[in-house]
Coordinates of C-alpha atoms in Angstrom, one line a residue:
X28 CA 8.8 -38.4 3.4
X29 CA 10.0 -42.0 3.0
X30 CA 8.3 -44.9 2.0
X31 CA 8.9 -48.1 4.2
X32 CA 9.6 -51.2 1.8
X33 CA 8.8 -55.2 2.8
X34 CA 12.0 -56.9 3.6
X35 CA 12.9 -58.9 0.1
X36 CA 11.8 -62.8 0.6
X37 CA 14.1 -65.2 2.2
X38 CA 15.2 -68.4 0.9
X39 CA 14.7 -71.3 2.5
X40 CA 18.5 -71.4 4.2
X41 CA 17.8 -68.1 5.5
X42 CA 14.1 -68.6 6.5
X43 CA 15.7 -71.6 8.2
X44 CA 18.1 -69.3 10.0
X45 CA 16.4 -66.6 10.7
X46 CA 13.4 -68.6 12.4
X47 CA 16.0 -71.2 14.1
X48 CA 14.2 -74.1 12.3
X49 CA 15.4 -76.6 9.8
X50 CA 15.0 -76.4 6.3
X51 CA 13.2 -79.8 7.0
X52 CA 10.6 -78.4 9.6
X53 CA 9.5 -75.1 7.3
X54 CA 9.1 -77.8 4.4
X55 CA 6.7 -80.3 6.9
X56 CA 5.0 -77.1 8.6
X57 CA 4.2 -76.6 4.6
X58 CA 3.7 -79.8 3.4
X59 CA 1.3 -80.4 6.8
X60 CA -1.1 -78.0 5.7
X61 CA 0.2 -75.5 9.3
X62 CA 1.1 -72.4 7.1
X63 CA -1.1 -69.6 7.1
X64 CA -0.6 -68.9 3.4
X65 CA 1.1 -71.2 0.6
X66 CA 4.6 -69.6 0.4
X67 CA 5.7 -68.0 -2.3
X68 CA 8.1 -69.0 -5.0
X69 CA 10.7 -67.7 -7.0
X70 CA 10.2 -68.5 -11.2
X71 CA 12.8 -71.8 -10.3
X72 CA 10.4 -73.0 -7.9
X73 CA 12.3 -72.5 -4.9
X74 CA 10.4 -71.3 -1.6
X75 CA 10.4 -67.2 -0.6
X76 CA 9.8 -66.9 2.5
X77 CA 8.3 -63.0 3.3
X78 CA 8.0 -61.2 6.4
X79 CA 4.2 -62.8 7.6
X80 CA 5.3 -66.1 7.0
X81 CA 8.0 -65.5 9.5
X82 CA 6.1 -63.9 11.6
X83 CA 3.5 -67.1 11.6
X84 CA 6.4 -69.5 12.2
X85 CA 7.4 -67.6 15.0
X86 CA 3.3 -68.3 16.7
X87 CA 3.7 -72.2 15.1
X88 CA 7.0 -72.4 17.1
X89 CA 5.4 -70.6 19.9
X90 CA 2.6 -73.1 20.3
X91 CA 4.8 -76.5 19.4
X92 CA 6.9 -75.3 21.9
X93 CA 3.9 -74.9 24.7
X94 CA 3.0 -78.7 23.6
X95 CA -0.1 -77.7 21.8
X96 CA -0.6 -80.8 19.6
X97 CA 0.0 -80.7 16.1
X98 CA -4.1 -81.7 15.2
X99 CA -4.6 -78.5 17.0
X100 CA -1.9 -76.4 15.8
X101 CA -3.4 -77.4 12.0
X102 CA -6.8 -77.0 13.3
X103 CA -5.9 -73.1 14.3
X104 CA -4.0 -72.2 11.2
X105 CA -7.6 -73.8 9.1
X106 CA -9.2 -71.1 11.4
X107 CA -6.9 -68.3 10.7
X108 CA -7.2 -68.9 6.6
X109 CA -11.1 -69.4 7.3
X110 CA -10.8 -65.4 7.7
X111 CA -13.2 -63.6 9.7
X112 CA -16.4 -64.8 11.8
X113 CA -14.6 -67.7 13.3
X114 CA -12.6 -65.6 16.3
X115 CA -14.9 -67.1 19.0
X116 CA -13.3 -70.9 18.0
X117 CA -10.1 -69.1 17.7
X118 CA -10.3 -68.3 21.1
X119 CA -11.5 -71.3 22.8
X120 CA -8.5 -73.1 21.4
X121 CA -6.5 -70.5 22.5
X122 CA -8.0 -70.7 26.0
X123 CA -7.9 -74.2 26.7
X124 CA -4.4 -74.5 25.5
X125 CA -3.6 -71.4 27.9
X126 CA -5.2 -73.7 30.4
X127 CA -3.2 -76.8 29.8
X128 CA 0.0 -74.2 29.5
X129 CA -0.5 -73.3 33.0
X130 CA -1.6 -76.5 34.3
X131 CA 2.1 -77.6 32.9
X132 CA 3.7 -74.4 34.7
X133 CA 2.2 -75.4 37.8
X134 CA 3.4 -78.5 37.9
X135 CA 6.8 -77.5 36.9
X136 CA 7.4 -75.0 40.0
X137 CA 6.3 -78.0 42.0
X138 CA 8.7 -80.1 41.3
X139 CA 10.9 -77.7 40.8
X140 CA 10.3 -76.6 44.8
X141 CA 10.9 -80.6 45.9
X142 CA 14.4 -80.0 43.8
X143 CA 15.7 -76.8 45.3
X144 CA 13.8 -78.7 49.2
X145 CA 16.8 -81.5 48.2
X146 CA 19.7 -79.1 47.5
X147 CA 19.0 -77.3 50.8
X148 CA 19.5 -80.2 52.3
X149 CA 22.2 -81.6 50.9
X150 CA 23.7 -78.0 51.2
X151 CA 23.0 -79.1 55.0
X152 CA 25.3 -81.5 54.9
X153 CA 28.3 -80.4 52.6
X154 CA 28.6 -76.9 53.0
X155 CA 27.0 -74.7 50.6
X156 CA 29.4 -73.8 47.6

């Protein structure tokens, strides 16, 4: 029988690489109070980045990257280290930024429909390639 064993903390560099982020970002997500946990450091003081930390940048990147404002992105990760009981606010933040997400979506395939309406008609005209 073998025992699995945690991946050994990343440095900062690697966290860097390994999340596609700058050095710069994983110090403001810290500094801006968006970490789920204070991260770890090594006995020269510099940052260890372990497997859930990843794993939270990843969702921080995930909902940056769906425009979910940073005042809300802080606001879930003071839920999350709340701990349980609070799921319900959880949720509604999750739900109206699901909302907005689509809304976005929505208007993104429109106007992505009045592009491909111009190329077919332009296509008219030239030839299609």
């Amino acid at each position: 029988m073998s025992v699995a064993t945690a991946s050994p903390p990343l440095s900062i560099a690697d966290a860097a690489q390994a999340t596609g982020l700058t050095p710069h970002t994983l110090r403001y997500y810290e500094r801006d109070g968006l970490m789920l946990e204070p991260i770890e450091r090594a006995s020269s003081g510099h940052r260890r980045y372990t497997e859930q930390d990843l794993g939270w940048i990843v969702m921080l990147t995930r909902l940056r990257g769906t425009g979910m404002p940073i005042r809300e992105v802080r606001a879930y990760a003071e839920l999350c280290r709340a701990g349980d009981g609070n799921e319900a606010q959880r949720l509604a933040l999750l739900h109206a930024h699901r909302e907005r997400v689509l809304a976005q979506l929505a208007a993104v395939q429109e106007n992505l429909e009045a592009i491909e309406y111009k190329i077919g008609l332009y296509e008219g005209r030239v030839g299609s390639p």
